[in-house]
Short mmCIF file of C-alpha atoms in Angstrom, two decimals:
data_model
loop_
_atom_site.label_atom_id
_atom_site.label_comp_id
_atom_site.label_asym_id
_atom_site.label_seq_id
_atom_site.Cartn_x
_atom_site.Cartn_y
_atom_site.Cartn_z
CA MET A 28 -68.44 -25.35 -23.90
CA ALA A 29 -65.29 -23.36 -23.19
CA GLY A 30 -64.28 -22.11 -19.79
CA VAL A 31 -63.84 -18.34 -19.70
CA LEU A 32 -60.39 -16.95 -18.92
CA ASP A 33 -61.54 -14.08 -16.72
CA GLY A 34 -58.89 -11.38 -16.99
CA LYS A 35 -61.01 -8.83 -15.17
CA ALA A 36 -61.28 -10.97 -12.03
CA LEU A 37 -57.55 -11.80 -12.03
CA ALA A 38 -56.65 -8.14 -12.61
CA THR A 39 -58.79 -7.13 -9.61
CA ARG A 40 -57.01 -9.64 -7.36
CA MET A 41 -53.56 -8.68 -8.64
CA GLN A 42 -54.24 -4.97 -8.12
CA ALA A 43 -55.37 -5.64 -4.54
CA ASP A 44 -52.12 -7.55 -3.93
CA LEU A 45 -50.08 -4.76 -5.53
CA ALA A 46 -51.76 -2.19 -3.27
CA GLN A 47 -50.68 -4.18 -0.20
CA GLN A 48 -47.17 -4.60 -1.60
CA VAL A 49 -46.81 -0.88 -2.39
CA LYS A 50 -47.98 0.05 1.11
CA MET A 51 -45.24 -2.09 2.68
CA LEU A 52 -42.52 -1.07 0.22
CA GLN A 53 -43.27 2.61 0.66
CA GLU A 54 -42.42 2.32 4.35
CA GLN A 55 -38.95 1.06 3.37
CA ALA A 56 -38.38 3.43 0.46
CA GLY A 57 -39.91 6.59 1.90
CA ARG A 58 -41.82 7.31 -1.29
CA PRO A 59 -44.35 5.58 -3.56
CA PRO A 60 -43.53 4.18 -7.00
CA GLY A 61 -43.95 6.78 -9.74
CA LEU A 62 -45.29 6.43 -13.30
CA ALA A 63 -45.15 9.16 -15.95
CA VAL A 64 -47.53 8.82 -18.91
CA LEU A 65 -46.93 11.19 -21.84
CA MET A 66 -49.82 11.92 -24.17
CA VAL A 67 -49.73 14.18 -27.21
CA GLY A 68 -52.86 15.58 -28.88
CA ASP A 69 -56.53 14.91 -28.21
CA ASN A 70 -57.20 11.39 -29.49
CA PRO A 71 -60.35 10.39 -27.52
CA ALA A 72 -59.37 6.71 -27.27
CA SER A 73 -55.89 7.62 -25.99
CA ALA A 74 -57.38 10.04 -23.46
CA ALA A 75 -59.68 7.29 -22.17
CA TYR A 76 -56.76 4.84 -21.88
CA VAL A 77 -54.68 7.40 -20.00
CA ARG A 78 -57.50 8.16 -17.56
CA GLY A 79 -57.89 4.43 -16.94
CA LYS A 80 -54.18 4.06 -16.23
CA GLU A 81 -54.23 7.02 -13.83
CA ARG A 82 -57.22 5.59 -11.94
CA ALA A 83 -55.47 2.21 -11.69
CA CYS A 84 -52.33 3.91 -10.34
CA ALA A 85 -54.34 5.72 -7.69
CA LYS A 86 -56.00 2.44 -6.66
CA VAL A 87 -52.68 0.70 -5.90
CA GLY A 88 -50.81 3.72 -4.51
CA ILE A 89 -48.57 4.58 -7.48
CA ALA A 90 -47.92 8.30 -7.96
CA SER A 91 -48.96 9.53 -11.44
CA PHE A 92 -46.88 12.11 -13.25
CA GLY A 93 -49.17 12.52 -16.26
CA LYS A 94 -48.12 15.01 -18.91
CA HIS A 95 -50.50 16.07 -21.69
CA PHE A 96 -49.04 18.01 -24.61
CA PRO A 97 -50.74 19.87 -27.48
CA THR A 98 -50.73 18.24 -30.92
CA GLU A 99 -48.14 20.67 -32.30
CA THR A 100 -45.48 19.72 -29.68
CA THR A 101 -42.15 19.06 -31.41
CA GLN A 102 -39.94 15.99 -31.33
CA ALA A 103 -37.17 17.96 -29.59
CA GLU A 104 -39.53 19.18 -26.86
CA LEU A 105 -40.70 15.64 -26.10
CA GLU A 106 -37.17 14.26 -26.11
CA GLN A 107 -36.19 16.93 -23.59
CA VAL A 108 -39.12 15.95 -21.32
CA ILE A 109 -38.12 12.27 -21.52
CA GLN A 110 -34.52 13.09 -20.60
CA GLU A 111 -35.75 15.04 -17.56
CA LEU A 112 -37.95 12.11 -16.50
CA ASN A 113 -35.01 9.72 -16.96
CA GLN A 114 -33.15 11.76 -14.34
CA ASP A 115 -36.14 12.23 -12.00
CA GLU A 116 -35.65 10.08 -8.89
CA GLN A 117 -39.41 10.10 -8.17
CA VAL A 118 -40.21 8.44 -11.51
CA ASP A 119 -39.75 4.67 -11.92
CA GLY A 120 -41.69 4.17 -15.13
CA ILE A 121 -42.14 6.19 -18.33
CA LEU A 122 -44.78 5.43 -20.95
CA VAL A 123 -45.48 7.25 -24.21
CA GLN A 124 -49.14 6.79 -25.14
CA LEU A 125 -49.43 5.63 -28.75
CA PRO A 126 -50.44 6.51 -31.42
CA LEU A 127 -48.67 9.85 -31.70
CA PRO A 128 -49.46 12.61 -34.22
CA ASP A 129 -47.95 11.94 -37.67
CA HIS A 130 -45.15 14.50 -37.41
CA LEU A 131 -43.57 12.69 -34.45
CA ASP A 132 -41.18 9.73 -34.67
CA SER A 133 -42.48 7.31 -32.04
CA VAL A 134 -39.58 4.85 -32.39
CA ALA A 135 -37.00 7.58 -31.80
CA LEU A 136 -38.93 8.78 -28.73
CA LEU A 137 -39.26 5.27 -27.26
CA ASN A 138 -35.52 4.80 -27.75
CA GLN A 139 -34.87 7.89 -25.59
CA ILE A 140 -36.48 6.26 -22.53
CA ASP A 141 -34.08 4.80 -19.95
CA PRO A 142 -34.49 1.01 -20.53
CA ASP A 143 -34.84 0.49 -16.78
CA LYS A 144 -37.84 2.87 -16.76
CA ASP A 145 -39.36 1.48 -19.97
CA VAL A 146 -42.51 -0.02 -18.41
CA ASP A 147 -44.02 -0.72 -21.84
CA GLY A 148 -41.09 -3.05 -22.60
CA LEU A 149 -40.56 -1.58 -26.08
CA HIS A 150 -36.97 -0.33 -25.84
CA PRO A 151 -34.56 -2.38 -28.02
CA MET A 152 -32.60 -3.33 -24.91
CA ASN A 153 -35.69 -4.82 -23.23
CA LEU A 154 -36.73 -6.61 -26.41
CA GLY A 155 -33.17 -7.96 -26.61
CA ARG A 156 -33.41 -9.20 -23.02
CA LEU A 157 -36.63 -10.97 -23.95
CA VAL A 158 -34.95 -12.65 -26.94
CA ARG A 159 -32.08 -13.79 -24.72
CA GLY A 160 -34.37 -14.94 -21.89
CA GLU A 161 -32.87 -12.45 -19.44
CA PRO A 162 -34.81 -10.58 -16.71
CA GLY A 163 -36.17 -7.23 -17.80
CA LEU A 164 -39.27 -5.15 -18.35
CA GLN A 165 -41.67 -6.99 -20.66
CA SER A 166 -44.38 -5.64 -22.93
CA CYS A 167 -47.59 -5.39 -20.91
CA THR A 168 -50.16 -7.09 -23.14
CA PRO A 169 -48.07 -10.22 -23.91
CA ALA A 170 -47.04 -10.47 -20.25
CA GLY A 171 -50.72 -10.19 -19.31
CA VAL A 172 -51.61 -13.07 -21.64
CA MET A 173 -48.93 -15.28 -20.09
CA ARG A 174 -49.98 -14.40 -16.54
CA LEU A 175 -53.62 -15.22 -17.31
CA LEU A 176 -52.70 -18.61 -18.79
CA GLN A 177 -50.54 -19.29 -15.72
CA GLU A 178 -53.44 -18.43 -13.40
CA TYR A 179 -55.59 -21.11 -15.01
CA GLU A 180 -52.71 -23.60 -14.86
CA ILE A 181 -52.60 -24.02 -18.63
CA ASN A 182 -49.41 -25.91 -19.42
CA LEU A 183 -47.96 -24.74 -22.72
CA ARG A 184 -45.13 -27.28 -22.91
CA GLY A 185 -45.29 -29.20 -26.19
CA LYS A 186 -48.40 -27.31 -27.36
CA GLN A 187 -48.73 -26.06 -30.94
CA ALA A 188 -49.30 -22.31 -30.64
CA VAL A 189 -50.39 -20.10 -33.54
CA MET A 190 -49.97 -16.33 -33.11
CA VAL A 191 -52.11 -14.33 -35.55
CA GLY A 192 -50.45 -10.91 -35.71
CA ARG A 193 -46.83 -9.81 -35.90
CA SER A 194 -46.73 -6.38 -34.27
CA ILE A 195 -43.88 -5.29 -32.02
CA LEU A 196 -46.53 -4.53 -29.35
CA VAL A 197 -48.05 -8.00 -29.16
CA GLY A 198 -47.32 -10.58 -31.84
CA LYS A 199 -43.54 -10.70 -31.79
CA PRO A 200 -42.93 -10.45 -28.02
CA LEU A 201 -45.77 -12.86 -27.20
CA SER A 202 -44.36 -15.39 -29.68
CA LEU A 203 -41.05 -15.25 -27.80
CA MET A 204 -42.80 -15.72 -24.44
CA LEU A 205 -44.75 -18.73 -25.76
CA LEU A 206 -41.50 -20.17 -27.12
CA ALA A 207 -39.84 -19.69 -23.70
CA ALA A 208 -42.74 -21.68 -22.19
CA ASP A 209 -41.80 -24.60 -24.50
CA ALA A 210 -44.64 -24.17 -27.00
CA THR A 211 -43.94 -24.67 -30.70
CA VAL A 212 -44.85 -21.33 -32.23
CA THR A 213 -46.06 -20.35 -35.70
CA ILE A 214 -46.62 -16.68 -36.55
CA ALA A 215 -49.40 -15.89 -39.02
CA HIS A 216 -50.62 -12.50 -40.25
CA SER A 217 -52.85 -10.72 -42.75
CA ARG A 218 -50.74 -11.92 -45.71
CA THR A 219 -50.71 -15.59 -44.67
CA PRO A 220 -52.29 -17.75 -47.41
CA ASP A 221 -55.05 -20.06 -46.15
CA LEU A 222 -55.03 -18.67 -42.63
CA ALA A 223 -57.79 -21.08 -41.59
CA ALA A 224 -55.66 -24.13 -42.40
CA MET A 225 -52.94 -22.79 -40.12
CA THR A 226 -55.21 -21.74 -37.24
CA ARG A 227 -56.85 -25.21 -37.22
CA THR A 228 -53.49 -26.70 -36.22
CA ALA A 229 -53.35 -24.64 -33.02
CA ASP A 230 -53.69 -26.10 -29.54
CA VAL A 231 -53.31 -22.47 -28.42
CA LEU A 232 -54.65 -19.81 -30.80
CA VAL A 233 -53.84 -16.18 -30.05
CA THR A 234 -55.14 -13.38 -32.26
CA ALA A 235 -54.06 -9.74 -32.17
CA ILE A 236 -54.79 -8.60 -35.68
CA GLY A 237 -57.54 -6.01 -35.06
CA ARG A 238 -60.13 -7.39 -37.48
CA THR A 239 -63.67 -7.69 -36.17
CA GLU A 240 -64.70 -11.30 -35.51
CA LEU A 241 -62.23 -12.64 -38.09
CA ILE A 242 -61.84 -16.00 -36.32
CA THR A 243 -64.84 -18.26 -37.00
CA PRO A 244 -65.57 -21.69 -35.48
CA GLU A 245 -64.36 -23.36 -38.70
CA MET A 246 -60.91 -21.87 -38.07
CA VAL A 247 -60.54 -23.34 -34.57
CA LYS A 248 -59.39 -26.83 -33.59
CA PRO A 249 -61.89 -28.49 -31.22
CA GLY A 250 -60.63 -28.16 -27.64
CA ALA A 251 -58.21 -25.33 -28.46
CA ILE A 252 -57.34 -22.53 -26.04
CA VAL A 253 -58.35 -19.26 -27.72
CA VAL A 254 -56.88 -15.94 -26.56
CA ASP A 255 -58.42 -12.84 -28.16
CA VAL A 256 -56.25 -9.73 -27.85
CA GLY A 257 -58.19 -7.79 -30.49
CA ILE A 258 -60.28 -4.78 -29.51
CA ASN A 259 -62.63 -3.51 -32.21
CA ARG A 260 -65.30 -0.87 -31.78
CA ILE A 261 -68.53 -1.44 -33.70
CA GLU A 262 -71.88 0.35 -33.79
CA ASP A 263 -75.30 -1.28 -34.03
CA GLU A 264 -78.15 0.08 -36.16
CA THR A 265 -79.12 2.53 -33.39
CA GLY A 266 -75.59 3.98 -33.34
CA LYS A 267 -74.73 2.46 -29.96
CA ALA A 268 -71.08 1.38 -29.80
CA ARG A 269 -69.70 -1.78 -28.24
CA LEU A 270 -66.37 -3.60 -28.16
CA VAL A 271 -65.78 -6.95 -29.81
CA GLY A 272 -62.64 -8.96 -30.42
CA ASP A 273 -61.07 -10.74 -33.37
CA VAL A 274 -62.97 -13.94 -32.47
CA GLN A 275 -66.65 -14.80 -32.92
CA PHE A 276 -66.94 -15.38 -29.19
CA GLU A 277 -70.39 -16.99 -28.86
CA ALA A 278 -69.82 -19.45 -31.70
CA VAL A 279 -66.18 -20.30 -30.92
CA LYS A 280 -66.81 -20.91 -27.21
CA GLU A 281 -68.95 -23.89 -28.24
CA ILE A 282 -65.86 -25.77 -29.47
CA ALA A 283 -62.87 -24.27 -27.60
CA SER A 284 -61.75 -25.55 -24.19
CA TRP A 285 -60.84 -22.07 -22.88
CA ILE A 286 -61.51 -18.61 -24.32
CA THR A 287 -60.99 -14.97 -23.32
CA PRO A 288 -63.90 -12.53 -23.58
CA VAL A 289 -63.76 -9.02 -25.07
CA PRO A 290 -64.10 -6.89 -23.05
CA GLY A 291 -62.97 -8.37 -19.73
CA GLY A 292 -60.20 -10.63 -20.94
CA ILE A 293 -56.78 -9.30 -21.86
CA GLY A 294 -57.53 -5.54 -21.58
CA PRO A 295 -57.62 -5.44 -17.75
CA MET A 296 -54.48 -7.58 -17.65
CA THR A 297 -52.58 -5.07 -19.81
CA VAL A 298 -53.18 -2.25 -17.32
CA THR A 299 -52.35 -4.53 -14.39
CA MET A 300 -49.03 -5.59 -15.93
CA LEU A 301 -48.17 -1.90 -16.43
CA LEU A 302 -48.65 -1.41 -12.67
CA HIS A 303 -46.65 -4.59 -11.99
CA ASN A 304 -43.82 -3.36 -14.22
CA THR A 305 -43.75 0.02 -12.46
CA VAL A 306 -43.47 -1.64 -9.04
CA TRP A 307 -40.82 -4.06 -10.36
CA SER A 308 -38.77 -1.15 -11.74
CA TYR A 309 -39.17 0.72 -8.42
CA CYS A 310 -37.81 -2.29 -6.51
CA GLN A 311 -34.91 -2.76 -8.92
CA ARG A 312 -33.91 0.89 -8.83
CA LEU A 313 -34.10 1.14 -5.02
CA ASN A 314 -32.57 -2.33 -4.53
CA ILE A 315 -35.41 -3.54 -2.31
CA ALA A 316 -37.01 -6.97 -2.45
CA PRO A 317 -40.44 -6.97 -4.15
#
């Protein structure tokens, strides 16, 4: 039976360490790190994510500069706000909560963020740094996956890794991080023919495709490390909602060597890496040792 890669426990420890670090750094810098989260509209899931991020900031001593805009806010208005935050010396990180309403161009907005304040790691300059293997702000979910694997001393060198999903948020940056750790990486996706044949080759199987319990035991190589980034909301016959991943957890854990749960796996690590990125940016901007 698989060991559980407990992201929640690691996130708790990392946040406690960050709180201590921020307390010491603030004495040198004279101010706390600052994170601005921009949210447009009233998407309930986005609102819940933003509240979670603000609570996490408060826990570690990061100042929150949350800004909530009505749905009809224009592209120009948001770009102006981002430019002001780029210049604000109290703000070390800027995050635009996705998805945005349809009339807004999210790529254009993300490109307006100062790359050195881009704590989501989605600016072309930060993605370019990742491709080149240079230091920079890295996308939070992929960085959280790598940190969790590191915590459990899982050596990726020479491993066959299969990444199911090709998004710019997870699939592409995580593939680059796995490659940098000397894994041999294959990217699969919803159009891949005979997905099961490919996933069965994986020593490390990562899925971020957003399809409820897509990965069955027959698709997993015995002894594989299975990382489930998917978050899918389902309702039972009584109408009660719960979260499940892309992997049939109970069945797959019988044959995997390690597996992440949903919830409690990668989700807490994503928020923690956002806090980590904000503190890293703060140190870089103020030229103080982290």
